[in-house]
PDB file of C-alpha atoms in Angstrom:
ATOM      1  CA  MET A   1      52.217 -76.512  34.268  1.00 69.00           C
ATOM      2  CA  CYS A   2      52.717 -74.249  31.277  1.00 87.00           C
ATOM      3  CA  ASN A   3      51.009 -75.605  28.147  1.00 93.00           C
ATOM      4  CA  ARG A   4      51.132 -72.535  25.913  1.00 96.00           C
ATOM      5  CA  TYR A   5      53.454 -69.623  25.386  1.00 98.00           C
ATOM      6  CA  GLN A   6      54.331 -66.981  22.780  1.00 98.00           C
ATOM      7  CA  PRO A   7      57.948 -66.810  21.581  1.00 98.00           C
ATOM      8  CA  GLY A   8      57.735 -63.464  19.764  1.00 96.00           C
ATOM      9  CA  GLU A   9      58.881 -62.469  16.290  1.00 96.00           C
ATOM     10  CA  ARG A  10      61.863 -64.388  14.849  1.00 96.00           C
ATOM     11  CA  GLN A  11      64.105 -61.425  13.968  1.00 96.00           C
ATOM     12  CA  ARG A  12      63.626 -59.934  17.445  1.00 96.00           C
ATOM     13  CA  ILE A  13      64.604 -63.324  18.947  1.00 97.00           C
ATOM     14  CA  GLN A  14      67.614 -63.632  16.755  1.00 97.00           C
ATOM     15  CA  ASP A  15      68.811 -60.105  17.659  1.00 97.00           C
ATOM     16  CA  HIS A  16      68.020 -60.520  21.363  1.00 97.00           C
ATOM     17  CA  PHE A  17      70.082 -63.714  21.689  1.00 98.00           C
ATOM     18  CA  ASN A  18      72.686 -62.778  19.123  1.00 97.00           C
ATOM     19  CA  ALA A  19      72.115 -66.165  17.477  1.00 97.00           C
ATOM     20  CA  ARG A  20      72.738 -67.329  13.938  1.00 97.00           C
ATOM     21  CA  LEU A  21      69.664 -68.808  12.185  1.00 97.00           C
ATOM     22  CA  LEU A  22      70.721 -72.415  11.575  1.00 94.00           C
ATOM     23  CA  ARG A  23      68.630 -72.605   8.339  1.00 92.00           C
ATOM     24  CA  GLU A  24      65.424 -71.169   6.921  1.00 93.00           C
ATOM     25  CA  TYR A  25      62.192 -72.146   8.685  1.00 94.00           C
ATOM     26  CA  ASN A  26      58.530 -71.324   8.443  1.00 92.00           C
ATOM     27  CA  ALA A  27      57.427 -68.639  10.871  1.00 90.00           C
ATOM     28  CA  GLY A  28      55.780 -71.138  13.255  1.00 93.00           C
ATOM     29  CA  PRO A  29      52.681 -70.473  15.326  1.00 96.00           C
ATOM     30  CA  PRO A  30      52.446 -67.216  17.265  1.00 97.00           C
ATOM     31  CA  THR A  31      51.164 -69.189  20.261  1.00 97.00           C
ATOM     32  CA  VAL A  32      52.957 -72.539  20.767  1.00 97.00           C
ATOM     33  CA  HIS A  33      51.106 -75.558  22.167  1.00 96.00           C
ATOM     34  CA  PRO A  34      52.605 -78.990  22.940  1.00 96.00           C
ATOM     35  CA  LYS A  35      53.722 -80.899  19.854  1.00 96.00           C
ATOM     36  CA  GLU A  36      54.002 -77.698  17.811  1.00 97.00           C
ATOM     37  CA  PRO A  37      57.195 -76.072  16.505  1.00 97.00           C
ATOM     38  CA  GLY A  38      58.905 -73.431  18.643  1.00 98.00           C
ATOM     39  CA  TRP A  39      62.182 -71.584  18.636  1.00 98.00           C
ATOM     40  CA  VAL A  40      65.197 -72.885  20.531  1.00 98.00           C
ATOM     41  CA  VAL A  41      68.607 -71.282  21.209  1.00 98.00           C
ATOM     42  CA  ARG A  42      71.548 -73.568  21.860  1.00 98.00           C
ATOM     43  CA  ILE A  43      75.295 -73.865  21.348  1.00 97.00           C
ATOM     44  CA  LYS A  44      76.389 -75.885  18.264  1.00 96.00           C
ATOM     45  CA  ASP A  45      80.074 -76.277  17.458  1.00 95.00           C
ATOM     46  CA  GLY A  46      80.924 -73.383  19.764  1.00 95.00           C
ATOM     47  CA  GLU A  47      78.349 -71.010  18.112  1.00 97.00           C
ATOM     48  CA  THR A  48      75.035 -69.765  19.441  1.00 97.00           C
ATOM     49  CA  VAL A  49      72.339 -70.815  16.976  1.00 98.00           C
ATOM     50  CA  LEU A  50      68.596 -70.439  16.593  1.00 98.00           C
ATOM     51  CA  GLU A  51      66.466 -73.246  15.244  1.00 97.00           C
ATOM     52  CA  GLN A  52      62.993 -74.788  15.387  1.00 98.00           C
ATOM     53  CA  MET A  53      62.119 -77.979  17.272  1.00 98.00           C
ATOM     54  CA  THR A  54      58.915 -79.698  18.425  1.00 98.00           C
ATOM     55  CA  TRP A  55      57.737 -78.733  21.892  1.00 98.00           C
ATOM     56  CA  GLY A  56      57.633 -81.868  24.016  1.00 97.00           C
ATOM     57  CA  PHE A  57      59.616 -85.060  24.376  1.00 97.00           C
ATOM     58  CA  PRO A  58      57.572 -87.949  23.011  1.00 95.00           C
ATOM     59  CA  MET A  59      56.229 -90.363  25.691  1.00 90.00           C
ATOM     60  CA  VAL A  60      54.958 -93.647  24.249  1.00 79.00           C
ATOM     61  CA  LEU A  61      52.179 -95.113  26.374  1.00 77.00           C
ATOM     62  CA  ARG A  62      50.749 -98.614  26.163  1.00 73.00           C
ATOM     63  CA  GLY A  63      47.129 -99.701  25.717  1.00 72.00           C
ATOM     64  CA  LYS A  64      45.303-102.417  27.750  1.00 76.00           C
ATOM     65  CA  GLN A  65      46.672-105.137  25.468  1.00 75.00           C
ATOM     66  CA  GLY A  66      50.219-103.718  25.672  1.00 71.00           C
ATOM     67  CA  GLN A  67      49.995-102.146  22.251  1.00 73.00           C
ATOM     68  CA  PRO A  68      51.906 -98.833  21.776  1.00 74.00           C
ATOM     69  CA  LEU A  69      49.662 -95.764  21.587  1.00 76.00           C
ATOM     70  CA  LYS A  70      50.348 -92.472  19.888  1.00 85.00           C
ATOM     71  CA  PRO A  71      53.113 -90.622  21.791  1.00 90.00           C
ATOM     72  CA  LYS A  72      52.193 -87.678  23.994  1.00 92.00           C
ATOM     73  CA  PRO A  73      54.430 -84.608  24.428  1.00 94.00           C
ATOM     74  CA  VAL A  74      56.173 -84.133  27.779  1.00 96.00           C
ATOM     75  CA  ASN A  75      56.590 -80.425  27.469  1.00 96.00           C
ATOM     76  CA  ASN A  76      57.558 -79.534  31.082  1.00 97.00           C
ATOM     77  CA  ALA A  77      60.456 -80.926  33.143  1.00 97.00           C
ATOM     78  CA  ARG A  78      60.417 -80.546  36.935  1.00 97.00           C
ATOM     79  CA  PHE A  79      63.710 -79.076  38.252  1.00 97.00           C
ATOM     80  CA  ASP A  80      63.714 -81.486  41.202  1.00 96.00           C
ATOM     81  CA  LYS A  81      63.904 -84.361  38.693  1.00 97.00           C
ATOM     82  CA  LEU A  82      66.855 -83.111  36.636  1.00 97.00           C
ATOM     83  CA  GLY A  83      69.105 -85.433  38.601  1.00 96.00           C
ATOM     84  CA  ALA A  84      66.864 -88.449  38.082  1.00 96.00           C
ATOM     85  CA  PHE A  85      64.335 -88.768  35.186  1.00 95.00           C
ATOM     86  CA  TRP A  86      65.953 -86.002  33.163  1.00 97.00           C
ATOM     87  CA  LYS A  87      69.579 -86.679  34.080  1.00 97.00           C
ATOM     88  CA  ARG A  88      70.611 -88.273  30.779  1.00 97.00           C
ATOM     89  CA  TRP A  89      70.006 -84.847  29.082  1.00 98.00           C
ATOM     90  CA  ALA A  90      70.369 -82.345  31.917  1.00 98.00           C
ATOM     91  CA  SER A  91      73.838 -83.653  32.796  1.00 98.00           C
ATOM     92  CA  GLN A  92      75.054 -82.917  29.253  1.00 97.00           C
ATOM     93  CA  PRO A  93      75.426 -79.210  28.456  1.00 98.00           C
ATOM     94  CA  ASP A  94      75.061 -79.996  24.798  1.00 97.00           C
ATOM     95  CA  HIS A  95      71.494 -81.035  25.506  1.00 98.00           C
ATOM     96  CA  ARG A  96      70.484 -77.863  27.280  1.00 98.00           C
ATOM     97  CA  CYS A  97      68.873 -74.915  25.498  1.00 98.00           C
ATOM     98  CA  LEU A  98      67.149 -71.587  25.931  1.00 98.00           C
ATOM     99  CA  ILE A  99      63.511 -71.180  24.930  1.00 98.00           C
ATOM    100  CA  PRO A 100      62.824 -67.628  23.735  1.00 98.00           C
ATOM    101  CA  THR A 101      59.583 -66.437  25.354  1.00 98.00           C
ATOM    102  CA  SER A 102      57.706 -63.181  25.301  1.00 98.00           C
ATOM    103  CA  ARG A 103      54.925 -64.459  27.651  1.00 98.00           C
ATOM    104  CA  TYR A 104      53.340 -67.707  28.830  1.00 98.00           C
ATOM    105  CA  ALA A 105      49.807 -68.611  29.964  1.00 97.00           C
ATOM    106  CA  GLU A 106      48.224 -70.571  32.793  1.00 96.00           C
ATOM    107  CA  ALA A 107      44.652 -71.760  33.179  1.00 95.00           C
ATOM    108  CA  VAL A 108      42.913 -70.053  36.104  1.00 94.00           C
ATOM    109  CA  GLY A 109      39.476 -70.703  37.570  1.00 91.00           C
ATOM    110  CA  PRO A 110      37.094 -73.624  38.124  1.00 90.00           C
ATOM    111  CA  ALA A 111      37.052 -76.623  35.868  1.00 87.00           C
ATOM    112  CA  GLY A 112      35.078 -76.009  32.695  1.00 86.00           C
ATOM    113  CA  LYS A 113      35.319 -72.243  33.144  1.00 91.00           C
ATOM    114  CA  MET A 114      39.087 -71.757  33.197  1.00 92.00           C
ATOM    115  CA  THR A 115      40.425 -68.629  31.545  1.00 95.00           C
ATOM    116  CA  GLU A 116      43.828 -67.590  30.241  1.00 95.00           C
ATOM    117  CA  THR A 117      46.166 -65.568  32.466  1.00 97.00           C
ATOM    118  CA  TRP A 118      49.318 -64.422  30.741  1.00 98.00           C
ATOM    119  CA  LEU A 119      52.620 -63.747  32.522  1.00 98.00           C
ATOM    120  CA  SER A 120      55.674 -61.820  31.215  1.00 97.00           C
ATOM    121  CA  LEU A 121      58.579 -59.817  32.516  1.00 98.00           C
ATOM    122  CA  LYS A 122      58.063 -56.143  33.248  1.00 96.00           C
ATOM    123  CA  ASN A 123      59.758 -53.881  30.662  1.00 89.00           C
ATOM    124  CA  GLU A 124      61.315 -56.853  28.905  1.00 92.00           C
ATOM    125  CA  PRO A 125      60.054 -57.944  25.462  1.00 93.00           C
ATOM    126  CA  LEU A 126      61.710 -61.345  25.681  1.00 96.00           C
ATOM    127  CA  PHE A 127      63.229 -63.712  28.201  1.00 97.00           C
ATOM    128  CA  ALA A 128      64.974 -67.071  28.231  1.00 98.00           C
ATOM    129  CA  TRP A 129      63.156 -70.120  29.584  1.00 98.00           C
ATOM    130  CA  ALA A 130      65.574 -72.813  30.602  1.00 98.00           C
ATOM    131  CA  GLY A 131      65.124 -75.953  28.493  1.00 98.00           C
ATOM    132  CA  LEU A 132      66.441 -79.350  27.467  1.00 98.00           C
ATOM    133  CA  TRP A 133      66.435 -80.850  24.003  1.00 98.00           C
ATOM    134  CA  ARG A 134      67.082 -84.171  22.274  1.00 98.00           C
ATOM    135  CA  SER A 135      66.571 -85.999  18.990  1.00 97.00           C
ATOM    136  CA  SER A 136      63.725 -88.430  18.686  1.00 96.00           C
ATOM    137  CA  GLU A 137      62.553 -90.979  16.140  1.00 93.00           C
ATOM    138  CA  GLU A 138      58.965 -89.827  16.489  1.00 93.00           C
ATOM    139  CA  TRP A 139      59.265 -86.053  15.933  1.00 95.00           C
ATOM    140  CA  GLY A 140      62.899 -85.294  15.149  1.00 97.00           C
ATOM    141  CA  ASP A 141      64.575 -82.747  17.410  1.00 98.00           C
ATOM    142  CA  CYS A 142      62.331 -81.734  20.325  1.00 98.00           C
ATOM    143  CA  TYR A 143      62.551 -79.719  23.560  1.00 98.00           C
ATOM    144  CA  THR A 144      60.973 -79.380  26.983  1.00 98.00           C
ATOM    145  CA  GLY A 145      60.866 -76.450  29.442  1.00 98.00           C
ATOM    146  CA  VAL A 146      62.234 -76.695  32.960  1.00 98.00           C
ATOM    147  CA  MET A 147      59.839 -75.717  35.775  1.00 98.00           C
ATOM    148  CA  THR A 148      60.459 -74.534  39.362  1.00 97.00           C
ATOM    149  CA  GLU A 149      58.323 -73.371  42.234  1.00 96.00           C
ATOM    150  CA  ASN A 150      56.359 -70.212  41.671  1.00 96.00           C
ATOM    151  CA  ALA A 151      56.685 -67.117  43.846  1.00 96.00           C
ATOM    152  CA  PRO A 152      54.243 -67.368  46.783  1.00 95.00           C
ATOM    153  CA  GLU A 153      52.430 -64.183  45.590  1.00 97.00           C
ATOM    154  CA  LEU A 154      51.606 -65.940  42.293  1.00 96.00           C
ATOM    155  CA  ALA A 155      50.743 -69.367  43.690  1.00 93.00           C
ATOM    156  CA  ASP A 156      47.020 -68.736  43.144  1.00 93.00           C
ATOM    157  CA  ILE A 157      47.773 -68.765  39.398  1.00 94.00           C
ATOM    158  CA  HIS A 158      49.906 -71.954  39.583  1.00 94.00           C
ATOM    159  CA  ASP A 159      52.299 -73.501  42.043  1.00 94.00           C
ATOM    160  CA  ARG A 160      55.040 -73.762  39.411  1.00 95.00           C
ATOM    161  CA  SER A 161      56.510 -71.497  36.744  1.00 96.00           C
ATOM    162  CA  PRO A 162      59.152 -71.617  34.036  1.00 97.00           C
ATOM    163  CA  VAL A 163      62.776 -71.237  35.106  1.00 98.00           C
ATOM    164  CA  ILE A 164      63.455 -67.734  33.835  1.00 98.00           C
ATOM    165  CA  LEU A 165      67.097 -66.933  33.057  1.00 98.00           C
ATOM    166  CA  LEU A 166      68.552 -63.385  32.802  1.00 96.00           C
ATOM    167  CA  PRO A 167      71.174 -62.715  30.070  1.00 97.00           C
ATOM    168  CA  ASP A 168      74.114 -63.038  32.512  1.00 97.00           C
ATOM    169  CA  GLN A 169      72.872 -66.565  33.379  1.00 97.00           C
ATOM    170  CA  TRP A 170      72.476 -67.915  29.857  1.00 98.00           C
ATOM    171  CA  GLN A 171      76.076 -69.104  29.482  1.00 97.00           C
ATOM    172  CA  ALA A 172      76.004 -70.930  32.802  1.00 98.00           C
ATOM    173  CA  TRP A 173      72.819 -72.830  31.862  1.00 98.00           C
ATOM    174  CA  LEU A 174      74.334 -73.842  28.522  1.00 98.00           C
ATOM    175  CA  THR A 175      77.840 -74.808  29.687  1.00 97.00           C
ATOM    176  CA  THR A 176      78.287 -75.621  33.363  1.00 97.00           C
ATOM    177  CA  PRO A 177      77.989 -79.017  35.160  1.00 97.00           C
ATOM    178  CA  LEU A 178      74.602 -80.137  36.374  1.00 97.00           C
ATOM    179  CA  GLU A 179      75.445 -79.619  40.076  1.00 96.00           C
ATOM    180  CA  ASP A 180      76.095 -75.900  39.323  1.00 97.00           C
ATOM    181  CA  LEU A 181      72.576 -75.391  37.940  1.00 97.00           C
ATOM    182  CA  TYR A 182      70.617 -75.801  41.181  1.00 96.00           C
ATOM    183  CA  ARG A 183      71.072 -72.102  41.984  1.00 96.00           C
ATOM    184  CA  PHE A 184      68.396 -71.531  39.327  1.00 97.00           C
ATOM    185  CA  ASP A 185      65.876 -73.687  41.089  1.00 97.00           C
ATOM    186  CA  THR A 186      64.216 -70.725  42.807  1.00 95.00           C
ATOM    187  CA  PRO A 187      61.091 -68.671  42.202  1.00 94.00           C
ATOM    188  CA  PHE A 188      61.412 -65.632  39.989  1.00 96.00           C
ATOM    189  CA  PRO A 189      60.468 -62.478  41.980  1.00 97.00           C
ATOM    190  CA  ALA A 190      56.799 -61.715  41.683  1.00 97.00           C
ATOM    191  CA  ASP A 191      57.383 -57.958  41.575  1.00 97.00           C
ATOM    192  CA  ALA A 192      59.342 -58.397  38.326  1.00 97.00           C
ATOM    193  CA  MET A 193      56.401 -60.114  36.639  1.00 97.00           C
ATOM    194  CA  GLU A 194      53.544 -58.622  34.673  1.00 97.00           C
ATOM    195  CA  VAL A 195      50.250 -60.475  35.096  1.00 97.00           C
ATOM    196  CA  GLU A 196      47.403 -60.140  32.567  1.00 97.00           C
ATOM    197  CA  ALA A 197      44.216 -61.897  33.546  1.00 95.00           C
ATOM    198  CA  THR A 198      41.782 -62.323  30.620  1.00 95.00           C
ATOM    199  CA  SER A 199      38.238 -63.527  30.138  1.00 94.00           C
ATOM    200  CA  ASP A 200      39.341 -65.829  27.226  1.00 93.00           C
ATOM    201  CA  LEU A 201      38.320 -69.360  27.889  1.00 93.00           C
ATOM    202  CA  TRP A 202      41.117 -71.901  28.149  1.00 92.00           C
ATOM    203  CA  ALA A 203      40.249 -74.152  25.195  1.00 82.00           C
ATOM    204  CA  ARG A 204      42.054 -77.426  25.465  1.00 60.00           C
ATOM    205  CA  PRO A 205      44.407 -78.209  22.546  1.00 58.00           C
ATOM    206  CA  LYS A 206      43.838 -81.544  20.835  1.00 50.00           C
ATOM    207  CA  MET A 207      47.144 -82.946  22.211  1.00 46.00           C
ATOM    208  CA  LYS A 208      47.415 -82.158  25.895  1.00 49.00           C
ATOM    209  CA  GLY A 209      50.939 -81.768  27.217  1.00 58.00           C
ATOM    210  CA  LYS A 210      52.426 -83.536  30.162  1.00 62.00           C
ATOM    211  CA  ALA A 211      55.087 -82.906  32.819  1.00 65.00           C
ATOM    212  CA  ALA A 212      57.645 -85.271  34.304  1.00 68.00           C
TER     213      ALA A 212
END
């Protein structure tokens, strides 16, 4: 699952999505990891807005004595669970969002020697990753990215990939009933993707993200 991505520069995001900045924010990290702030586009009061939220829904686990542990970020949502685990948010258009993304990374290689491989769209500086968002007591407003099966040609990198939405699909993701969204549960064409394998080691962030 995707545990790091780069959103791109804020003004480019704002222009690309024609979104109003909800309020002033810090720039945010150039590479976003789970439990870090990232940019989110959504509809608020009929207007497309851009704001920052924490990447990952907080999941509170329990220790051996039943005591609550520090929450972990669930930063990926499987598409095939949108009608079950994620239904309380996926079924409400107000809780769907677009995650501006310039590229995302996957860990490739044997354990202990994994390296970063970055994926982006050919000839496109930005794309929309389908997402869900909610408010939480732990971290305030937060979001998670929806995942689908990867194209067979890219399965050696990972068996799943972000749900990539083209501009003419944004409105449908943000407004239509849940049952109309399943047309997006399909691999993005491999020949439209740019793959950049690197020798950079995949250093684990302190807070590892999860998927549900």
